[in-house]
Coordinates of C-alpha atoms in Angstrom, one line a residue:
X1 CA -54.3 36.8 74.6
X2 CA -50.7 35.8 75.3
X3 CA -51.8 32.1 75.8
X4 CA -53.7 32.3 72.5
X5 CA -50.7 33.6 70.7
X6 CA -48.6 30.9 72.0
X7 CA -51.1 28.1 71.1
X8 CA -51.5 29.7 67.6
X9 CA -48.0 29.3 66.8
X10 CA -48.3 25.6 66.9
X11 CA -51.6 25.5 65.0
X12 CA -50.2 24.0 61.7
X13 CA -48.6 21.1 63.8
X14 CA -51.4 20.2 66.2
X15 CA -54.6 21.7 65.0
X16 CA -57.2 19.8 66.9
X17 CA -55.6 20.5 70.4
X18 CA -55.0 24.3 69.4
X19 CA -58.5 24.8 68.3
X20 CA -59.8 23.4 71.5
X21 CA -57.6 25.8 73.5
X22 CA -58.6 28.8 71.2
X23 CA -62.4 28.1 71.7
X24 CA -61.8 28.1 75.5
X25 CA -59.9 31.3 75.4
X26 CA -62.3 33.0 73.2
X27 CA -65.1 32.1 75.6
X28 CA -63.5 33.3 78.7
X29 CA -63.7 37.1 78.2
X30 CA -67.4 36.5 76.9
X31 CA -68.2 34.6 80.2
X32 CA -66.5 37.4 82.2
X33 CA -68.7 39.9 80.4
X34 CA -71.8 37.8 81.0
X35 CA -71.0 37.6 84.7
X36 CA -70.6 41.3 84.9
X37 CA -73.8 41.8 83.3
X38 CA -75.7 39.5 85.4
X39 CA -74.2 41.1 88.7
X40 CA -75.1 44.6 87.6
X41 CA -78.6 45.6 88.7
X42 CA -81.3 45.9 86.3
X43 CA -81.7 49.7 86.7
X44 CA -78.1 50.3 86.9
X45 CA -76.5 51.9 83.7
X46 CA -73.8 49.8 81.9
X47 CA -71.4 52.5 80.9
X48 CA -68.5 50.2 80.1
X49 CA -70.5 47.7 77.9
X50 CA -69.4 49.5 74.7
X51 CA -65.9 49.3 75.8
X52 CA -65.9 45.6 76.5
X53 CA -67.6 44.9 73.1
X54 CA -64.9 47.0 71.4
X55 CA -62.2 45.3 73.3
X56 CA -63.4 41.8 72.3
X57 CA -63.8 43.0 68.6
X58 CA -60.3 44.2 68.5
X59 CA -59.0 41.0 70.2
X60 CA -60.8 38.6 68.0
X61 CA -59.9 40.6 64.8
X62 CA -56.2 41.1 65.6
X63 CA -56.1 37.2 66.7
X64 CA -57.7 36.1 63.5
X65 CA -55.3 38.2 61.5
X66 CA -52.3 36.7 63.6
X67 CA -53.7 33.2 62.8
X68 CA -53.8 34.0 59.2
X69 CA -50.5 35.3 59.2
X70 CA -49.1 32.3 61.0
X71 CA -50.8 29.8 58.4
X72 CA -49.4 31.8 55.5
X73 CA -46.0 31.9 57.0
X74 CA -46.4 28.1 57.7
X75 CA -47.3 27.6 54.0
X76 CA -44.6 29.6 52.6
X77 CA -42.0 27.8 54.8
X78 CA -43.5 24.4 53.9
X79 CA -43.3 25.2 50.2
X80 CA -39.8 26.4 50.8
X81 CA -38.7 23.4 52.6
X82 CA -40.5 21.3 49.9
X83 CA -38.6 22.9 47.2
X84 CA -35.3 22.5 49.1
X85 CA -36.1 18.9 49.7
X86 CA -36.8 18.4 45.9
X87 CA -33.5 20.3 45.1
X88 CA -31.7 18.1 47.5
X89 CA -33.3 14.9 46.0
X90 CA -32.3 16.3 42.4
X91 CA -28.9 17.0 43.6
X92 CA -28.4 13.7 45.2
X93 CA -29.6 11.9 42.1
X94 CA -27.5 14.1 40.0
X95 CA -24.3 13.2 42.2
X96 CA -25.3 9.7 42.1
X97 CA -25.3 9.9 38.2
X98 CA -22.0 11.7 38.3
X99 CA -20.5 9.0 40.2
X100 CA -21.8 6.3 38.0
X101 CA -20.6 8.0 35.1
X102 CA -17.3 8.5 36.7
X103 CA -17.1 4.8 37.5
X104 CA -18.2 3.8 34.0
X105 CA -15.6 6.2 32.5
X106 CA -13.1 4.7 34.6
X107 CA -13.9 1.3 33.6
X108 CA -14.0 2.3 30.0
X109 CA -10.6 3.8 30.5
X110 CA -9.2 0.6 32.1
X111 CA -10.6 -1.4 29.2
X112 CA -9.1 1.0 26.5
X113 CA -5.9 1.1 28.3
X114 CA -5.4 -2.6 28.8
X115 CA -6.9 -3.9 25.5
X116 CA -4.8 -5.9 23.1
X117 CA -6.1 -3.8 20.3
X118 CA -5.1 -0.2 19.6
X119 CA -7.8 2.2 20.8
X120 CA -7.5 5.9 19.5
X121 CA -9.7 8.9 19.9
X122 CA -9.6 11.2 16.7
X123 CA -11.0 14.5 15.6
X124 CA -13.2 15.0 12.7
X125 CA -10.2 15.2 10.3
X126 CA -8.6 11.9 11.6
X127 CA -5.9 13.5 13.8
X128 CA -5.0 11.5 16.9
X129 CA -6.2 13.0 20.1
X130 CA -5.4 10.1 22.5
X131 CA -4.4 6.6 22.2
X132 CA -3.8 3.7 24.6
X133 CA -0.5 1.8 25.3
X134 CA -0.9 -0.9 22.7
X135 CA -0.5 1.9 20.0
X136 CA 3.2 2.2 21.2
X137 CA 3.6 -1.6 21.5
X138 CA 2.4 -2.1 17.8
X139 CA 3.6 0.8 15.8
X140 CA 6.7 1.9 17.9
X141 CA 5.6 5.5 18.1
X142 CA 4.8 7.1 21.4
X143 CA 1.4 8.9 22.0
X144 CA 3.0 12.2 22.2
X145 CA 4.5 11.7 18.7
X146 CA 1.0 10.7 17.4
X147 CA -1.1 13.4 19.0
X148 CA -2.4 16.1 16.5
X149 CA -1.3 14.1 13.6
X150 CA -3.0 11.7 11.2
X151 CA -1.9 8.1 11.5
X152 CA -0.9 8.0 7.8
X153 CA 1.7 10.6 8.4
X154 CA 3.4 8.4 10.9
X155 CA 3.1 4.8 9.5
X156 CA 2.5 5.6 5.5
X157 CA 3.7 2.6 3.4
X158 CA 4.4 3.3 -0.2
X159 CA 2.7 0.2 -1.3
X160 CA -0.6 1.3 0.4
X161 CA -3.8 0.2 -1.3
X162 CA -5.5 3.5 -2.9
X163 CA -8.9 2.0 -2.5
X164 CA -8.4 1.4 1.1
X165 CA -7.1 5.0 1.7
X166 CA -10.2 6.2 -0.4
X167 CA -12.6 4.2 1.6
X168 CA -11.2 5.7 4.9
X169 CA -11.8 9.3 3.6
X170 CA -15.0 8.5 2.2
X171 CA -16.1 7.2 5.7
X172 CA -14.9 10.2 7.6
X173 CA -16.4 12.6 5.0
X174 CA -19.9 10.8 5.3
X175 CA -19.6 10.6 9.1
X176 CA -20.6 6.8 9.1
X177 CA -18.9 3.7 10.5
X178 CA -16.5 1.8 8.4
X179 CA -14.1 -1.0 8.6
X180 CA -10.7 -1.2 6.2
X181 CA -7.8 -3.3 6.1
X182 CA -4.7 -1.2 5.2
X183 CA -1.1 -1.7 4.8
X184 CA 1.2 0.5 7.0
X185 CA 4.6 0.3 8.4
X186 CA 6.1 0.6 12.0
X187 CA 8.7 3.0 13.2
X188 CA 11.4 0.6 12.1
X189 CA 10.2 0.3 8.8
X190 CA 8.7 -3.3 8.9
X191 CA 5.5 -3.8 7.2
X192 CA 2.2 -3.5 9.4
X193 CA -1.1 -4.6 8.4
X194 CA -4.0 -3.0 10.5
X195 CA -7.7 -3.6 10.5
X196 CA -9.3 -0.4 11.5
X197 CA -12.7 -0.1 12.7
X198 CA -13.9 3.6 13.2
X199 CA -17.2 4.8 14.7
X200 CA -18.2 8.3 14.7
X201 CA -19.2 10.2 18.0
X202 CA -22.0 12.6 17.7
X203 CA -22.8 15.8 19.7
X204 CA -26.3 17.0 21.0
X205 CA -26.9 18.6 17.5
X206 CA -26.4 15.2 15.8
X207 CA -23.0 16.3 14.1
X208 CA -19.9 14.4 14.1
X209 CA -17.7 15.4 17.0
X210 CA -14.9 12.9 16.8
X211 CA -14.2 9.2 15.9
X212 CA -13.3 6.3 18.0
X213 CA -10.9 3.9 16.2
X214 CA -10.3 0.4 17.2
X215 CA -7.5 -1.3 15.3
X216 CA -6.0 -4.7 15.4
X217 CA -2.7 -5.9 14.0
X218 CA -3.4 -8.5 11.3
X219 CA 0.2 -8.8 10.0
X220 CA 0.6 -12.5 11.1
X221 CA -2.8 -13.4 9.6
X222 CA -2.0 -11.5 6.2
X223 CA 1.4 -13.5 6.2
X224 CA -0.4 -16.7 6.9
X225 CA -2.9 -15.9 4.2
X226 CA 0.0 -15.2 1.7
X227 CA 1.6 -18.4 2.5
X228 CA -1.7 -20.3 1.9
X229 CA -2.0 -18.6 -1.4
X230 CA 1.5 -19.7 -2.3
X231 CA 0.7 -23.3 -1.3
X232 CA -2.4 -23.3 -3.2
X233 CA -0.6 -22.1 -6.2
X234 CA 2.1 -24.6 -5.6
X235 CA -0.6 -27.3 -5.3
X236 CA -2.2 -26.5 -8.5
X237 CA 1.0 -26.3 -10.3
X238 CA 1.8 -29.8 -9.0
X239 CA -1.6 -31.1 -10.3
X240 CA -1.0 -29.5 -13.5
X241 CA 2.5 -31.0 -13.8
X242 CA 1.0 -34.5 -12.8
X243 CA -1.7 -34.2 -15.3
X244 CA 0.9 -33.3 -18.0
X245 CA 3.0 -36.2 -16.9
X246 CA 0.5 -38.6 -17.0
X247 CA -0.9 -37.4 -20.5
X248 CA 2.7 -37.5 -21.9
X249 CA 3.4 -41.0 -20.4
X250 CA 0.1 -42.3 -21.6
X251 CA 1.1 -41.1 -25.2
X252 CA 4.5 -42.6 -25.0
X253 CA 3.3 -45.9 -23.8
X254 CA 0.5 -46.1 -26.4
X255 CA 3.3 -46.1 -29.1
X256 CA 4.9 -49.3 -28.3
X257 CA 1.6 -50.8 -27.4
X258 CA 0.3 -50.1 -31.0
X259 CA 3.5 -52.0 -32.2
X260 CA 2.6 -55.0 -29.8
X261 CA -1.0 -55.1 -31.0
X262 CA 0.1 -54.9 -34.6
X263 CA 2.7 -57.7 -34.4
X264 CA 0.0 -59.7 -32.5
X265 CA -2.5 -59.4 -35.2
X266 CA 0.2 -60.2 -37.9
X267 CA 1.1 -63.2 -36.0
X268 CA -2.4 -64.4 -35.8
X269 CA -2.8 -64.2 -39.6
X270 CA 0.5 -66.0 -40.2
X271 CA -1.1 -69.5 -40.5
X272 CA -0.9 -70.8 -36.6
X273 CA -2.3 -73.9 -35.4
X274 CA -5.2 -73.8 -33.0
X275 CA -2.9 -73.8 -29.8
X276 CA -0.9 -71.0 -31.2
X277 CA -4.0 -69.1 -32.3
X278 CA -5.3 -69.1 -28.7
X279 CA -2.0 -67.8 -27.4
X280 CA -1.9 -65.0 -29.9
X281 CA -5.5 -64.0 -29.2
X282 CA -4.5 -63.8 -25.6
X283 CA -1.7 -61.5 -26.5
X284 CA -4.1 -59.3 -28.4
X285 CA -6.8 -59.3 -25.5
X286 CA -4.2 -58.2 -22.9
X287 CA -2.8 -55.7 -25.2
X288 CA -6.3 -54.2 -25.8
X289 CA -6.9 -54.1 -22.0
X290 CA -3.6 -52.3 -21.3
X291 CA -4.7 -49.8 -24.2
X292 CA -8.0 -49.3 -22.5
X293 CA -6.2 -48.6 -19.0
X294 CA -3.8 -46.2 -21.0
X295 CA -7.0 -44.4 -22.4
X296 CA -8.5 -44.4 -18.8
X297 CA -5.4 -42.5 -17.6
X298 CA -5.8 -40.0 -20.4
X299 CA -9.4 -39.5 -19.2
X300 CA -8.2 -38.9 -15.8
X301 CA -6.1 -36.1 -17.0
X302 CA -8.8 -34.6 -19.1
X303 CA -11.1 -34.8 -16.1
X304 CA -8.5 -32.7 -14.2
X305 CA -8.5 -30.2 -16.9
X306 CA -12.5 -30.4 -17.1
X307 CA -12.4 -31.7 -20.6
X308 CA -13.8 -35.2 -20.3
X309 CA -16.6 -36.1 -22.8
X310 CA -18.9 -39.2 -22.9
X311 CA -19.6 -41.2 -25.8
X312 CA -21.8 -44.4 -26.6
X313 CA -20.0 -47.7 -27.5
X314 CA -20.9 -51.1 -28.2
X315 CA -20.3 -53.5 -25.3
X316 CA -20.4 -57.3 -25.1
X317 CA -20.6 -58.6 -21.5
X318 CA -20.0 -62.2 -22.6
X319 CA -16.9 -61.5 -24.5
X320 CA -15.5 -59.3 -21.6
X321 CA -15.9 -62.0 -18.9
X322 CA -14.7 -64.7 -21.4
X323 CA -11.5 -62.8 -22.1
X324 CA -10.9 -62.4 -18.3
X325 CA -11.6 -66.0 -17.5
X326 CA -9.2 -67.1 -20.2
X327 CA -6.5 -65.1 -19.0
X328 CA -6.9 -66.1 -15.4
X329 CA -7.7 -69.9 -16.1
X330 CA -4.1 -71.0 -16.1
X331 CA -3.7 -69.5 -12.5

């Protein structure tokens, strides 16, 4: 019985070896009883047979109960150890996620702290909860001065665009992302243009919990834009002045040209000889050509003013080439 108990304790771990031992241990009492029966004369009464059978019954029954207890205890221990192993695995996975989240948070914090743009964490009402070091460098205010206050209270500019301020309020009220360019001022009073991009952060219920604002100083870009606008206006003004000058000069030149043409026509009608008539015709042709150039200058000024109009006119290619050849023949 003691050997069987010792063997039964390791039944869950070595079942084949233990079963072989238990079969041997269970067979020994039966073998002893059989030997005793065989050694007893046939006519001799077997007074102790019922006692032996009762002992075997008690032995086998108690031992089977013991084996059942061992197996149940092993099953409970095994399930408990499996549960502990699963909990340990979940705990290790949770710790790994926590370490990863901590590293990710550290990386994000380093990025936000060393970014060239202002990074702020706002509550639902737009009050500053946290800001990086760029906030102080750009605005002149410390993070402690900005905590718990809206940015407009610190850097409000009297010339702020009402439409931009309304867009910010509307974006926060609707809980959506928005981007606005707004005029502010630094702590020393100098103008400060900020491009603010604000994104809502939602909680588990899908409600807006806070806002993340990434803001960029675009003062230099705005100044450059204003300078370009001034340069464009100056260029347009210069072009307009040039067009007016050309138009005025064309009109002024046309007046004496009309006199030249009129006198040349009078001269050609004054009874000139053939050679003199050729010279007077050359004067009239050159004057007409110069007048056409003046008209072209006027057309250019009209083109700048988008007032050009096309018209049909009779044209004699032979006369055009003949006049040009006559002018250049002496050369």
